[in-house]
PDB file of C-alpha atoms in Angstrom:
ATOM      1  CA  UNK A 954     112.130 123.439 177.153  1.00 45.00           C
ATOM      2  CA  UNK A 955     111.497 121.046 180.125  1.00 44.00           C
ATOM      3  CA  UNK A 956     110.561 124.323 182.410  1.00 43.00           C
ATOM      4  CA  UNK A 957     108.285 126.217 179.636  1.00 36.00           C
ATOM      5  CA  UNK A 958     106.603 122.102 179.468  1.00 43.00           C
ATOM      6  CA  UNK A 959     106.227 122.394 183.431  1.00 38.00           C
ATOM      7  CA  UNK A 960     105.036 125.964 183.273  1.00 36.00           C
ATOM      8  CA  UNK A 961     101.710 124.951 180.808  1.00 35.00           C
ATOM      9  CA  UNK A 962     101.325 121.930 182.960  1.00 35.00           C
ATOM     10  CA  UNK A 963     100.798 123.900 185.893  1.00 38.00           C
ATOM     11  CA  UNK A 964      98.743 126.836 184.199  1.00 35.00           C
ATOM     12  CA  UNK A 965      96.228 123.618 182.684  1.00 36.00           C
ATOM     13  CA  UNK A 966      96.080 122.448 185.967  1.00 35.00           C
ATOM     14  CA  UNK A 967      95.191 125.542 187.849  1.00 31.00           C
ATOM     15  CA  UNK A 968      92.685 126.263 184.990  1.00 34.00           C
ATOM     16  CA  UNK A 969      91.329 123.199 185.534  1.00 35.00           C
ATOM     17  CA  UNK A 970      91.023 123.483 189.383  1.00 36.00           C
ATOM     18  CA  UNK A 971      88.807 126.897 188.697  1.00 39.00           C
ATOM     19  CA  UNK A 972      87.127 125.714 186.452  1.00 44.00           C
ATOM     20  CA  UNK A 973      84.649 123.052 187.447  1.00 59.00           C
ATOM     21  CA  UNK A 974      82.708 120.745 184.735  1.00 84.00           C
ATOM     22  CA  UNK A 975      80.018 122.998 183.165  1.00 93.00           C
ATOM     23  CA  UNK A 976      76.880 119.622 184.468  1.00 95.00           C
ATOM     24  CA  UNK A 977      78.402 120.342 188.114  1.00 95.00           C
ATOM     25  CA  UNK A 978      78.091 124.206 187.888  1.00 96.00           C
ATOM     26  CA  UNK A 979      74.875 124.008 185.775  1.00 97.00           C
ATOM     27  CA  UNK A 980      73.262 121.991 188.790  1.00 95.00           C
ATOM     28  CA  UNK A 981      74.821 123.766 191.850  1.00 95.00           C
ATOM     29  CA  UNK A 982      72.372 125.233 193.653  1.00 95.00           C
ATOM     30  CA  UNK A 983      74.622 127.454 195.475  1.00 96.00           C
ATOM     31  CA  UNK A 984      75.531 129.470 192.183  1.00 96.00           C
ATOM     32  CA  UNK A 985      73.295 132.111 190.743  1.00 97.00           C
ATOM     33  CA  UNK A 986      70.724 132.133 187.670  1.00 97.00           C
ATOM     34  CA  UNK A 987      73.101 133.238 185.590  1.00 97.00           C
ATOM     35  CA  UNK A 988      75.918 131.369 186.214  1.00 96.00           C
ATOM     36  CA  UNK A 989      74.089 128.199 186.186  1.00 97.00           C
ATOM     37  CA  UNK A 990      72.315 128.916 182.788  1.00 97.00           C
ATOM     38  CA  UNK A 991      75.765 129.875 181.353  1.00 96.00           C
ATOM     39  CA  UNK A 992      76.651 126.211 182.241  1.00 96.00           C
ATOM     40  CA  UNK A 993      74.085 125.378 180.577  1.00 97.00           C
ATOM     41  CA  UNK A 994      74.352 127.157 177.304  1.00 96.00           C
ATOM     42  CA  UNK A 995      77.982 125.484 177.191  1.00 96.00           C
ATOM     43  CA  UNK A 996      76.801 122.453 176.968  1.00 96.00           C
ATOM     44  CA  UNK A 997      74.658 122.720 173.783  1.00 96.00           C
ATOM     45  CA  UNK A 998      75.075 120.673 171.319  1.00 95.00           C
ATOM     46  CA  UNK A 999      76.752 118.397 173.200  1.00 96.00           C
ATOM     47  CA  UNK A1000      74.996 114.893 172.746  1.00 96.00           C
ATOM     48  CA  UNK A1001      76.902 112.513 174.965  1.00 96.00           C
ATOM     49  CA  UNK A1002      74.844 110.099 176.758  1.00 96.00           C
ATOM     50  CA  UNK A1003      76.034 111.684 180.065  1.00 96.00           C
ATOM     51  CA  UNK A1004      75.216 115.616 178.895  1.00 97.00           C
ATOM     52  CA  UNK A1005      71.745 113.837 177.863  1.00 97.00           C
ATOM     53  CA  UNK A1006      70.979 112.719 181.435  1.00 97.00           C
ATOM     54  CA  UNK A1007      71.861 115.837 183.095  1.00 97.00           C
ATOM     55  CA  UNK A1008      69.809 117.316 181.175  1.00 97.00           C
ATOM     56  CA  UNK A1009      66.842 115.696 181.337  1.00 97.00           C
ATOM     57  CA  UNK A1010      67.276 115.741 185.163  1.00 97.00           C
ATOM     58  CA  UNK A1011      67.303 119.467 185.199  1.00 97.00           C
ATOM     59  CA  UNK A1012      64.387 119.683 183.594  1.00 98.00           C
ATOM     60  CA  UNK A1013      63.144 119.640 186.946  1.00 97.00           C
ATOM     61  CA  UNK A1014      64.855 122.930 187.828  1.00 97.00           C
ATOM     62  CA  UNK A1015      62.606 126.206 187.412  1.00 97.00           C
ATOM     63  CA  UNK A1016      66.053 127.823 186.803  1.00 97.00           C
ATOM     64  CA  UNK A1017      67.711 125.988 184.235  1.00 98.00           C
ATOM     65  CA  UNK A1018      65.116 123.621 182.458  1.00 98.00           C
ATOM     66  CA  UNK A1019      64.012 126.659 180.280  1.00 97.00           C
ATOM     67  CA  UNK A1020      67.424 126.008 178.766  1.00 98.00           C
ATOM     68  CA  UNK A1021      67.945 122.302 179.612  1.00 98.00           C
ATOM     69  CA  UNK A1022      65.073 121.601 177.419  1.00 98.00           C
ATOM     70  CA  UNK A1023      66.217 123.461 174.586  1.00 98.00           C
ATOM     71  CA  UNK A1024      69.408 121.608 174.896  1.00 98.00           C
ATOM     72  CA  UNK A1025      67.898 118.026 174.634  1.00 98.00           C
ATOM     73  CA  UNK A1026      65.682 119.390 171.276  1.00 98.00           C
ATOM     74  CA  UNK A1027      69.267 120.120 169.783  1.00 97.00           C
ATOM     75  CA  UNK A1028      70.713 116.873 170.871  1.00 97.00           C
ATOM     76  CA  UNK A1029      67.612 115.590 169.116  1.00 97.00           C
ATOM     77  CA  UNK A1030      66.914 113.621 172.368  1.00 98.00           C
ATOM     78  CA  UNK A1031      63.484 112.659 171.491  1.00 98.00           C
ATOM     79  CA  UNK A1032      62.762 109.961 174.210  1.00 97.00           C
ATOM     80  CA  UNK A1033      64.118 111.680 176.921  1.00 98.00           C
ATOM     81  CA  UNK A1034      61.848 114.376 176.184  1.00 98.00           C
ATOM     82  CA  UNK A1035      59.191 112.044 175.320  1.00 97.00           C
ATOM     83  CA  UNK A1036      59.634 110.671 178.397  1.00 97.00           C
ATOM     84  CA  UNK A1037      59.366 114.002 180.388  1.00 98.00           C
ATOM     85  CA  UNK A1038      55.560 113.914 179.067  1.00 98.00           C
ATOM     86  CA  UNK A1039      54.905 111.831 181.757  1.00 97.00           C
ATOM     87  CA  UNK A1040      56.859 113.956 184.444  1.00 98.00           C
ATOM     88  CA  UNK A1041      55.171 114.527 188.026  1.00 97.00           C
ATOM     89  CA  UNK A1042      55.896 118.424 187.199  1.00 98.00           C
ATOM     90  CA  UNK A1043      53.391 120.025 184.991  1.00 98.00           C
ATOM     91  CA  UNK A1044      55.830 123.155 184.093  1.00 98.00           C
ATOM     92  CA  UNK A1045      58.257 119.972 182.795  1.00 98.00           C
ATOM     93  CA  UNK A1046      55.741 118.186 181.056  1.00 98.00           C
ATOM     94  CA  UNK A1047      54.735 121.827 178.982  1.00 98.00           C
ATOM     95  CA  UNK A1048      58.363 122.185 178.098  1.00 98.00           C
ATOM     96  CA  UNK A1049      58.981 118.632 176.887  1.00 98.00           C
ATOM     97  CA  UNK A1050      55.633 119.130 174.548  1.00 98.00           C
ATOM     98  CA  UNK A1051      56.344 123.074 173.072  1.00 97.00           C
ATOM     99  CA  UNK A1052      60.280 121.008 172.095  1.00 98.00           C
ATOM    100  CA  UNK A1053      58.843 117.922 171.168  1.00 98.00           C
ATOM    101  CA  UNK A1054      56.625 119.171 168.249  1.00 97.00           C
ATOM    102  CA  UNK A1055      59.797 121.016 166.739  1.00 97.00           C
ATOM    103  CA  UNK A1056      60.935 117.858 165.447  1.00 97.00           C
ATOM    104  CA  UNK A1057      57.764 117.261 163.432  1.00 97.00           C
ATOM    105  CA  UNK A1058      58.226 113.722 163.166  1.00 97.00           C
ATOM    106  CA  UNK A1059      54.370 111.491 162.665  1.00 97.00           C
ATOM    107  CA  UNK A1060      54.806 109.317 165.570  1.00 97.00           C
ATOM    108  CA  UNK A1061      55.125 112.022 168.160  1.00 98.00           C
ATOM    109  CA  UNK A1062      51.645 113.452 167.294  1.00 97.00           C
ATOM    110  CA  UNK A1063      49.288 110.936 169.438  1.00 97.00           C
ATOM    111  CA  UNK A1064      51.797 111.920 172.078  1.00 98.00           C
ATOM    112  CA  UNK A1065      51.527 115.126 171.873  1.00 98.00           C
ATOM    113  CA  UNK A1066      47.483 115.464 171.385  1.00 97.00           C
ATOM    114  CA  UNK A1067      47.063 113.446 174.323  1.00 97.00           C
ATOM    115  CA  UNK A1068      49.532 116.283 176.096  1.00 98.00           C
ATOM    116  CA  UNK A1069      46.796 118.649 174.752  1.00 97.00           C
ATOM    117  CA  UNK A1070      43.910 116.754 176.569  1.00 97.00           C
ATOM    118  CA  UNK A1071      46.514 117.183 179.865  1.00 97.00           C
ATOM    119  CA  UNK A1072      43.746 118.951 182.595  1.00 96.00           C
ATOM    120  CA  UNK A1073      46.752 121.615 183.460  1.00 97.00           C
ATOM    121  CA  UNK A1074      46.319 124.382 181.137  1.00 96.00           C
ATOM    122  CA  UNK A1075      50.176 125.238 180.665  1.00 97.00           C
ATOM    123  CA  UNK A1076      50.733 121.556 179.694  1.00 98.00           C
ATOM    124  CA  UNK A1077      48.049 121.577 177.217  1.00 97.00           C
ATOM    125  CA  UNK A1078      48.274 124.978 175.450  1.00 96.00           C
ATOM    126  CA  UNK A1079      52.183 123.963 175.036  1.00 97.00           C
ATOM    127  CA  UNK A1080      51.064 120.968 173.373  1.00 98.00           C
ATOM    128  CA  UNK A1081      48.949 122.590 171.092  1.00 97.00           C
ATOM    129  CA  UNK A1082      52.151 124.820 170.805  1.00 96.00           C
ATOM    130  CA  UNK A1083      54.279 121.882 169.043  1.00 97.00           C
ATOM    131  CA  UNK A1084      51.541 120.290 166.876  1.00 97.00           C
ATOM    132  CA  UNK A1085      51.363 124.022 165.666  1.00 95.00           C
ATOM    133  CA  UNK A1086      54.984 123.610 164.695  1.00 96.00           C
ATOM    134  CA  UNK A1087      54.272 121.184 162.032  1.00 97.00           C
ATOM    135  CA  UNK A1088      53.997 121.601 158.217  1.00 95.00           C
ATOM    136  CA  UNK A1089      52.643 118.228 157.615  1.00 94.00           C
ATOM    137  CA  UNK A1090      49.000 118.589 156.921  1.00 93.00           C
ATOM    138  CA  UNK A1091      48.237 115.273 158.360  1.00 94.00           C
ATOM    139  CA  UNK A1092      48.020 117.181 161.865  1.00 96.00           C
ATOM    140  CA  UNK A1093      45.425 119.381 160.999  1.00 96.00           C
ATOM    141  CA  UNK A1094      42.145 117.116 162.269  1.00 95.00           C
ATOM    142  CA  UNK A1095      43.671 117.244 165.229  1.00 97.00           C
ATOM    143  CA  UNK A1096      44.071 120.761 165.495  1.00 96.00           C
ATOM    144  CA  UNK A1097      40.301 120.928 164.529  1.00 95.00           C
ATOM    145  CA  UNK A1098      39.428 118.680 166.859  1.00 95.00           C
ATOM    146  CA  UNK A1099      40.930 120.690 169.871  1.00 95.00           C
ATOM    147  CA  UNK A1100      39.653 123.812 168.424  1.00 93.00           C
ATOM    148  CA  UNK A1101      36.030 122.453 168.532  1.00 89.00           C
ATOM    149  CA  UNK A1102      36.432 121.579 172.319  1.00 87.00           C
ATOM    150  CA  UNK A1103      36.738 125.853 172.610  1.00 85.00           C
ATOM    151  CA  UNK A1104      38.409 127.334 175.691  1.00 87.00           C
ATOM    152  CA  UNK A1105      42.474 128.288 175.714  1.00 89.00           C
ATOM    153  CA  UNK A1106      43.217 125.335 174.115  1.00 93.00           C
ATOM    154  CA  UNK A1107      40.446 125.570 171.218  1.00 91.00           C
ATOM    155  CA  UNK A1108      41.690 129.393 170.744  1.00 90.00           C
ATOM    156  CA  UNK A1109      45.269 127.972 169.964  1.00 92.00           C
ATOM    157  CA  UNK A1110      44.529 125.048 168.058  1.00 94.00           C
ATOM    158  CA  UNK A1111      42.493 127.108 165.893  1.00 93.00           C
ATOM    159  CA  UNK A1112      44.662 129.895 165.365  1.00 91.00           C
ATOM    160  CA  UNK A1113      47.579 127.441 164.464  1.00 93.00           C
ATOM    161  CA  UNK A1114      44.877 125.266 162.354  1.00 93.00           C
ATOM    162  CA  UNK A1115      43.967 128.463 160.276  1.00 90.00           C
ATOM    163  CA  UNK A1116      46.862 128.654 159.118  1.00 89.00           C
ATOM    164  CA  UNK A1117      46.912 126.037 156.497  1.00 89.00           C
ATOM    165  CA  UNK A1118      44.638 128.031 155.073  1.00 84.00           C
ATOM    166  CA  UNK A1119      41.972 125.104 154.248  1.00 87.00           C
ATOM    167  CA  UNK A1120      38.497 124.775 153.936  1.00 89.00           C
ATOM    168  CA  UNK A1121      38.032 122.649 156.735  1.00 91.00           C
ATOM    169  CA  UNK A1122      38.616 125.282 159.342  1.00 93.00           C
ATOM    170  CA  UNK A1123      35.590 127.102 158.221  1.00 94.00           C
ATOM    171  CA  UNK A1124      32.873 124.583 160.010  1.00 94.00           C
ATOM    172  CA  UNK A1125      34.659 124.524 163.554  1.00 93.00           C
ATOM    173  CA  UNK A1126      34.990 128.495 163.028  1.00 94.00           C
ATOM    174  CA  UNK A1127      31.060 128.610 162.379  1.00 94.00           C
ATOM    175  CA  UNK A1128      30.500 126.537 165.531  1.00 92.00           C
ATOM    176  CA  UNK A1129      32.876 128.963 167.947  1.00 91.00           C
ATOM    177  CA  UNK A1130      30.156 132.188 166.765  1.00 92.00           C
ATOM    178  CA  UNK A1131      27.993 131.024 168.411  1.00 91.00           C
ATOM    179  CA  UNK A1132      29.755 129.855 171.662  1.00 87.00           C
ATOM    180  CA  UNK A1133      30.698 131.810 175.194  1.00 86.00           C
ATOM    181  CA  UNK A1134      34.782 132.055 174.570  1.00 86.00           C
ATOM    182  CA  UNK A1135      35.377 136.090 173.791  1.00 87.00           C
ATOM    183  CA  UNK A1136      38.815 134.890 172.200  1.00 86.00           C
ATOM    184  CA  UNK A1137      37.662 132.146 170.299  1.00 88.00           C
ATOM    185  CA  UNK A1138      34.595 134.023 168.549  1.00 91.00           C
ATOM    186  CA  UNK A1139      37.414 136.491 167.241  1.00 92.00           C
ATOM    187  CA  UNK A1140      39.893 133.960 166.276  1.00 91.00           C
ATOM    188  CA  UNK A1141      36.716 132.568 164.450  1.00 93.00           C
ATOM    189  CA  UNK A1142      35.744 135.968 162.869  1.00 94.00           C
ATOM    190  CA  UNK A1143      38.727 136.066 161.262  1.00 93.00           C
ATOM    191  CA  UNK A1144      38.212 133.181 159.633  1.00 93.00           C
ATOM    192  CA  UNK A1145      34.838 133.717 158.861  1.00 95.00           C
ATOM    193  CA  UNK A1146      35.587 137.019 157.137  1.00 94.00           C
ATOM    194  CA  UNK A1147      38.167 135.117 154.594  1.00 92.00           C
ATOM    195  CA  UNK A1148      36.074 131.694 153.698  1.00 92.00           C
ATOM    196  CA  UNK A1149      32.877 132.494 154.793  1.00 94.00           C
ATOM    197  CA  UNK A1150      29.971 133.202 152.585  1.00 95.00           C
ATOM    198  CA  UNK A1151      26.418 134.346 152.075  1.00 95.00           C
ATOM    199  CA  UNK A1152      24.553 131.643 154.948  1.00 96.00           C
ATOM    200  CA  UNK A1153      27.288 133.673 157.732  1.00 96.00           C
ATOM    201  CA  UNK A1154      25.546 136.707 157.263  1.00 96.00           C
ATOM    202  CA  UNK A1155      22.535 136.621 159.201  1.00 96.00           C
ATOM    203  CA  UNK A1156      24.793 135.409 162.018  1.00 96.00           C
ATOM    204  CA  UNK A1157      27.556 138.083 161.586  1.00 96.00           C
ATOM    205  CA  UNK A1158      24.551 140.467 161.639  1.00 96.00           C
ATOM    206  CA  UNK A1159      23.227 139.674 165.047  1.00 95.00           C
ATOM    207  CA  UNK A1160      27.174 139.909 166.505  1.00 95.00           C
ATOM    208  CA  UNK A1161      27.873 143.667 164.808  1.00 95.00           C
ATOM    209  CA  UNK A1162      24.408 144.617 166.519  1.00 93.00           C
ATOM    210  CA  UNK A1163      25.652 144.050 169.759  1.00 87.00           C
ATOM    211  CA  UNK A1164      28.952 145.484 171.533  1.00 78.00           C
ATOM    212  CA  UNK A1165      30.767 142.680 173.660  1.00 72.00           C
ATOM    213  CA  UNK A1166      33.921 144.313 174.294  1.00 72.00           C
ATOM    214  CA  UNK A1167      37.114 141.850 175.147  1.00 65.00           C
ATOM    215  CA  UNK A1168      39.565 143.214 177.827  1.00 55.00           C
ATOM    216  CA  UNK A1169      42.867 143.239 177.053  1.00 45.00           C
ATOM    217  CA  UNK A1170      44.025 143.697 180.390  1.00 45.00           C
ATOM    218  CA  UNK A1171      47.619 141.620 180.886  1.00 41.00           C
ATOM    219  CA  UNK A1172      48.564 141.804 177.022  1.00 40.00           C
ATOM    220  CA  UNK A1173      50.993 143.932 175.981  1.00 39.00           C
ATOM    221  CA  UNK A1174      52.106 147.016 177.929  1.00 34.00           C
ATOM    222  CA  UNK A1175      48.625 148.025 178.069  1.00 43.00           C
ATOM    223  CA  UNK A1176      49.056 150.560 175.341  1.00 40.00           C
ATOM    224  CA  UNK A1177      46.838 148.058 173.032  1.00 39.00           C
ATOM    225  CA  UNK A1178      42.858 148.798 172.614  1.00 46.00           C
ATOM    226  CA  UNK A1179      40.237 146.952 174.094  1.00 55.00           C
ATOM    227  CA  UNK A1180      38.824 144.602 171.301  1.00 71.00           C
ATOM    228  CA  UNK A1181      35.131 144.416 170.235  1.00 87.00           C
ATOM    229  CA  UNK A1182      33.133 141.488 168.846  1.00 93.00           C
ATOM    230  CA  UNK A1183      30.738 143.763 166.991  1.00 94.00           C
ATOM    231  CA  UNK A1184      33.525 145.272 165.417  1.00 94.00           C
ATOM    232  CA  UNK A1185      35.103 142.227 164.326  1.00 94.00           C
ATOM    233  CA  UNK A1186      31.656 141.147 163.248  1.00 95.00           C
ATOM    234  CA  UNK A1187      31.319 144.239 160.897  1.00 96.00           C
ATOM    235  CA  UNK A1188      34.946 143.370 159.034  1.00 96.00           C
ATOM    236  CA  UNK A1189      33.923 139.795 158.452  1.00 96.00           C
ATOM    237  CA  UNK A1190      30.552 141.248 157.091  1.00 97.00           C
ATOM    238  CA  UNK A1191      32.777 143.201 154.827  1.00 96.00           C
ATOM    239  CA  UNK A1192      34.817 140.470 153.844  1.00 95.00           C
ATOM    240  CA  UNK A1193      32.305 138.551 152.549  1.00 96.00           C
ATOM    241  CA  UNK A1194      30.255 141.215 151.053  1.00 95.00           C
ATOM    242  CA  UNK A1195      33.632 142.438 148.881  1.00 93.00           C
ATOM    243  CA  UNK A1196      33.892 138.784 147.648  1.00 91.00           C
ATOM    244  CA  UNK A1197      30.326 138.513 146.552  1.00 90.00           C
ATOM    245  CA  UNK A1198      30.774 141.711 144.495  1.00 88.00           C
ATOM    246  CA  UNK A1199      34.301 141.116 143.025  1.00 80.00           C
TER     247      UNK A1199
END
């Protein structure tokens, strides 16, 4: 009995000699992508204060904060990411907003639209990524706000906006027709085409006249056809013109 004892004794111990703590292998440098992402991945769900700190530290690590950051949204380890909104590192500061807004709680929000004002584009698209994750109305001026502004970030806020499906879309979608952003005057056809009415007409009109073709060039696998305006236009048109006469 005494020798079988000594014989798991020594197994444990030469497991545990081979087997280094999943934080040390997760930030060793000198192990591959994989090997340090599998460290990771072991360590989810695991909330104790130490895990925590590793992993907001390797948030700063192109190869493992993908991961790290996901691990601190399941900890629910909302100041550390919180926190990481004011990191030096724009790629860490778009993480810690996309996980952030999963947790849909109120007081994250100004937090998060001030991410969305951020001057990198990564950090504030992301942003507009988690106020898009929540279900609580109270977010949508916001959403319309950002979407007035136009650009990458007004494409996204209004595309997650429309999809409360409310009324007060329909006025910021109005204003994008008649702006510069190819993206945004599609995102804004489409909602056009479902709340729009008579008064859009003469407007949707003058954009099925002309063809402004969008390139698609970097979507996809390049199989998907190039996008026009006009054509866009013409659905809308028909959209509203099937409502009239229902």
């Amino acid at each position: 009995m005494k020798r079988f004892c000594l014989i798991l004794f020594c197994a444990g111990a030469l497991a545990a000699a081979g087997d280094p703590d999943p934080v040390g292998r997760m930030l060793d440098e000198k192990l591959t992508a994989a090997q340090r992402n599998n460290a990771c991945f072991a360590l989810r769900g695991n909330r104790s204060h130490e895990v925590v700190a590793a992993m907001r530290g390797a948030l700063s690590s192109e190869v493992v904060r993908a991961c790290a950051a996901r691990n601190l949204r399941e900890a629910g380890a909302v100041d550390e990411l919180k926190g990481a909104l004011a990191a030096p590192e724009p790629e860490v500061r778009a993480a810690a907003a996309r996980e952030l807004g999963s947790f849909e709680k109120p007081e994250l929000i100004e937090a998060l639209v001030k991410a969305a004002h951020d001057p990198n584009v990564l950090v504030s698209t992301n942003a507009v990524m988690g106020l898009g994750q929540y279900h609580d109305r109270a977010v949508l001026p916001y959403l319309l706000d950002l979407a007035a502004g136009g650009g990458a970030v007004g494409v996204a806020a209004l595309s997650r906006a429309a999809r409360f499906d409310e009324p007060a879309t329909l006025p910021v979608a109005r204003k994008l027709l008649w702006g510069n952003d190819a993206a945004g005057k599609l995102i804004a056809l489409l909602i056009v085409g479902e709340c729009g009415d008579a008064g859009d007409l003469p407007r949707l009109r003058e954009m099925a006249a002309k063809s402004e073709p969008v390139g698609t060039r970097g979507r996809g696998f390049g199989l998907m056809p190039a996008l026009d305006i006009s054509r866009a236009a013409r659905s809308a048109i028909e959209g509203i013109e099937k409502r009239q006469h229902s």
